[in-house]
PDB file of C-alpha atoms in Angstrom:
ATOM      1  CA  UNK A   1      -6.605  32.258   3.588  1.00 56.00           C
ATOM      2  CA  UNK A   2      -6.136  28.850   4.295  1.00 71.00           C
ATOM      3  CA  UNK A   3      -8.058  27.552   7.837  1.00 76.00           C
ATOM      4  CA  UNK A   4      -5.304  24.583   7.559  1.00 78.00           C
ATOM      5  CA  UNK A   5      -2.895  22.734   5.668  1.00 80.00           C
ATOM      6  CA  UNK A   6      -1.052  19.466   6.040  1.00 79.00           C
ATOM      7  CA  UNK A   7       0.897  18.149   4.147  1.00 83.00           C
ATOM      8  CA  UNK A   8       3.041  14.915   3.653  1.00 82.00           C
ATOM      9  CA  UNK A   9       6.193  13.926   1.665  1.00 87.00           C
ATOM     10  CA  UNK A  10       7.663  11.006   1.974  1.00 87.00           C
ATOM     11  CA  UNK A  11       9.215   7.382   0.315  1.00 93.00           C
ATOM     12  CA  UNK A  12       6.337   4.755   0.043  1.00 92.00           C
ATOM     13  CA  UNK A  13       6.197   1.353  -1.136  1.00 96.00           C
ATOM     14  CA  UNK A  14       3.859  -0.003  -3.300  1.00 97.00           C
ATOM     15  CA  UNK A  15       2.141  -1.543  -0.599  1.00 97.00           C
ATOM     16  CA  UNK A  16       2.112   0.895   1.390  1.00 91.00           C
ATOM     17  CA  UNK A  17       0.554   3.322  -0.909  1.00 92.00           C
ATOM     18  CA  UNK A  18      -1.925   0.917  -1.699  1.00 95.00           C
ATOM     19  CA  UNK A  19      -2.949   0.755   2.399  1.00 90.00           C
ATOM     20  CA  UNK A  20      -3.113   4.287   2.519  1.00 86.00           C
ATOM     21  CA  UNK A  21      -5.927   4.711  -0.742  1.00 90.00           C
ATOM     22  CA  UNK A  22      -7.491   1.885   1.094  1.00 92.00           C
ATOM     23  CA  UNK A  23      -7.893   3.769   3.865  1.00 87.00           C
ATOM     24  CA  UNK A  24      -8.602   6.936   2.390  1.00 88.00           C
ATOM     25  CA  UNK A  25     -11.513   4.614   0.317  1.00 91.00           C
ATOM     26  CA  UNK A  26     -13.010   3.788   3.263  1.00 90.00           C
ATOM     27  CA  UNK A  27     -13.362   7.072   4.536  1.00 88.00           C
ATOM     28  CA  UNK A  28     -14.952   7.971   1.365  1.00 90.00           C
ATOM     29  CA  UNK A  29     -17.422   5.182   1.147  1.00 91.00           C
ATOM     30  CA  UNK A  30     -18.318   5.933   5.510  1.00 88.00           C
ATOM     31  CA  UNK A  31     -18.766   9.315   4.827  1.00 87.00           C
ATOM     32  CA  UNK A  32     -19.439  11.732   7.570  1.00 85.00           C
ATOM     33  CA  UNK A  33     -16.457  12.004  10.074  1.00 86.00           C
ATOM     34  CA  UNK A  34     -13.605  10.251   9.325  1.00 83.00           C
ATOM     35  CA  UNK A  35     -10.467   9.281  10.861  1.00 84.00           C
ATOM     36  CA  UNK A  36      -6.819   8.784   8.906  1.00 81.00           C
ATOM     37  CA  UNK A  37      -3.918   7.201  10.116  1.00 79.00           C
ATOM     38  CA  UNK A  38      -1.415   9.295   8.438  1.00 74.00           C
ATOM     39  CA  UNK A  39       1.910   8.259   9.439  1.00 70.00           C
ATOM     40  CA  UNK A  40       2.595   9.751  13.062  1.00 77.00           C
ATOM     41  CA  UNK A  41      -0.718  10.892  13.768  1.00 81.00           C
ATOM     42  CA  UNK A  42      -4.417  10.956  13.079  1.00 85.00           C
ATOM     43  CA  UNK A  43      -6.125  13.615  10.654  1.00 83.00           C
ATOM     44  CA  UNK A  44      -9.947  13.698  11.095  1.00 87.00           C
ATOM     45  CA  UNK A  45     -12.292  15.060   8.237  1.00 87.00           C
ATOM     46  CA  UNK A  46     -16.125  15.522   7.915  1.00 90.00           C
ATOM     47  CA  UNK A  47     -16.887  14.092   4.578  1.00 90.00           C
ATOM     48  CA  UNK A  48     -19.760  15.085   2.939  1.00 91.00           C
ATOM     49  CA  UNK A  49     -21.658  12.672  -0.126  1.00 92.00           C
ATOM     50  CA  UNK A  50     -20.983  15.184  -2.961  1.00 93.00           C
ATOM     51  CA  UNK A  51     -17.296  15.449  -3.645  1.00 93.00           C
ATOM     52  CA  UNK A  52     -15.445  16.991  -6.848  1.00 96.00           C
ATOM     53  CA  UNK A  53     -12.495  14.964  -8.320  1.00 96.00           C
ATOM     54  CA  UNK A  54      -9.630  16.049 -10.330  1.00 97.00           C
ATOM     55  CA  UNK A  55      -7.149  13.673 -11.559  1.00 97.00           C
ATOM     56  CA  UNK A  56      -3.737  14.401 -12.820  1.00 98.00           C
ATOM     57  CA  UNK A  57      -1.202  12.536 -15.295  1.00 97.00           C
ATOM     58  CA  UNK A  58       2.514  14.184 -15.882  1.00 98.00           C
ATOM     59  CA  UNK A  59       4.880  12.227 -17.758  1.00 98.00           C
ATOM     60  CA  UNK A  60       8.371  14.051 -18.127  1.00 97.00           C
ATOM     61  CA  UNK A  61      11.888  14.254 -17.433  1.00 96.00           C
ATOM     62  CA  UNK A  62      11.926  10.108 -16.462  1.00 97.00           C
ATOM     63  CA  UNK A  63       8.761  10.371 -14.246  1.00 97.00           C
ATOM     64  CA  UNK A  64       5.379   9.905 -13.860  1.00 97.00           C
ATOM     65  CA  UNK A  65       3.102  11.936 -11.334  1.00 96.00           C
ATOM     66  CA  UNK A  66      -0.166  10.999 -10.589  1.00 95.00           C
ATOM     67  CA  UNK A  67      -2.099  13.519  -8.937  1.00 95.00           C
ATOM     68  CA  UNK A  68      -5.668  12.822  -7.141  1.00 94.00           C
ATOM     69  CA  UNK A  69      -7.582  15.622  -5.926  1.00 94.00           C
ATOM     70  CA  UNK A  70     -10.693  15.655  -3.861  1.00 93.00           C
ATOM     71  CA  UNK A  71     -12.509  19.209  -2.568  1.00 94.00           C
ATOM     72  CA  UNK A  72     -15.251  19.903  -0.714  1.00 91.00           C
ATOM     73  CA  UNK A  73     -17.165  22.385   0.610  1.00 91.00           C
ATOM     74  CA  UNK A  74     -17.178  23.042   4.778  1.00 86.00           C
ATOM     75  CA  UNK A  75     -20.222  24.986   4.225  1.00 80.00           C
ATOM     76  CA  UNK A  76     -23.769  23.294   4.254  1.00 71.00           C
ATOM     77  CA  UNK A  77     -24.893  21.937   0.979  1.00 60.00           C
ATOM     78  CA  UNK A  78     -27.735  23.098  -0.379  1.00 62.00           C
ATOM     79  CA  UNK A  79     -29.892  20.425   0.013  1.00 59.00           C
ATOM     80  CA  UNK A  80     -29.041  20.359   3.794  1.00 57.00           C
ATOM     81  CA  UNK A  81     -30.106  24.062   3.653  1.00 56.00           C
ATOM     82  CA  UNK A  82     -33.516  23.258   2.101  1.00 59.00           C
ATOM     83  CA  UNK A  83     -34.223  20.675   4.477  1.00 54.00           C
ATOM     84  CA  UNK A  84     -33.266  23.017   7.136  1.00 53.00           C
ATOM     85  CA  UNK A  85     -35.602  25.821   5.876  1.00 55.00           C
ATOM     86  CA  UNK A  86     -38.243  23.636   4.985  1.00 48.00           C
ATOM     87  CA  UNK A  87     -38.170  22.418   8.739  1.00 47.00           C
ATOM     88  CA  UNK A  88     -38.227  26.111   9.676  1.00 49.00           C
ATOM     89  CA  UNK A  89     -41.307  26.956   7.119  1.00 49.00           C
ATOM     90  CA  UNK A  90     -42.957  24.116   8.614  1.00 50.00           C
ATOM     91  CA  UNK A  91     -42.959  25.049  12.406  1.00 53.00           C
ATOM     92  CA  UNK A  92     -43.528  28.767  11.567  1.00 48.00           C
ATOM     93  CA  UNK A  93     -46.594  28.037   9.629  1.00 50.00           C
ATOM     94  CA  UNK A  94     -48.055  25.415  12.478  1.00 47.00           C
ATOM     95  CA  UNK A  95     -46.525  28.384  15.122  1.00 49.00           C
ATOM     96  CA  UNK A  96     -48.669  30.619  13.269  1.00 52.00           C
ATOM     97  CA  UNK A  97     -51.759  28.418  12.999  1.00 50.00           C
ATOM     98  CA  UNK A  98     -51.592  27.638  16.655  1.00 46.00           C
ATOM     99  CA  UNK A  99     -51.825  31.741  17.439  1.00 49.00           C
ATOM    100  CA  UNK A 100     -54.272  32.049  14.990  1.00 49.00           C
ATOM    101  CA  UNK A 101     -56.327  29.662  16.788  1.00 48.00           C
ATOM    102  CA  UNK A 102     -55.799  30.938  19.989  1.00 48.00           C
ATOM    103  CA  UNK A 103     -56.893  34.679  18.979  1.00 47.00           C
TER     104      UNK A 103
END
């Protein structure tokens, strides 16, 4: 099930396809939330520093598409998890050192 999908079709020039992967590269290199002037309106994405890529190259029937793909997780990365825990380790054991002392 998809939470949401939007999706965009539509004549470009080459400038203006080159102002949109600008601003889609800025996003990227900001990271965290993001906003996207997408023709009419705004889309706003949380951007996280590890990304996966696919890139795409069809040549046939007197065209070329070029396909760029970027997916991400909404869940927590693992890392953010560990720190997370680690936090929570950390105050449990001084938690439990405090009662200990108090006893």
């Amino acid at each position: 099930m998809t939470d949401l999908k939007f999706e965009q079709k539509r004549s470009l020039t080459r400038q203006e396809a080159a102002d949109q992967l600008t601003a889609l590269a800025d996003a990227l290199r900001e990271g965290g939330d993001a906003e996207l002037e997408l023709g009419p309106g705004t889309l706003g994405l949380r951007i996280p520093d590890d990304l996966h890529s696919e890139l795409e190259v069809e040549i046939g029937d007197g065209e070329i598409e070029l396909e760029i793909e970027l997916k991400w997780t909404t869940a927590p990365t693992r890392a953010a998890r560990s720190r997370t825990g680690s936090t929570r380790s950390a105050k449990t054991r001084s938690a439990k050192r405090t009662a200990a002392k108090s006893s």
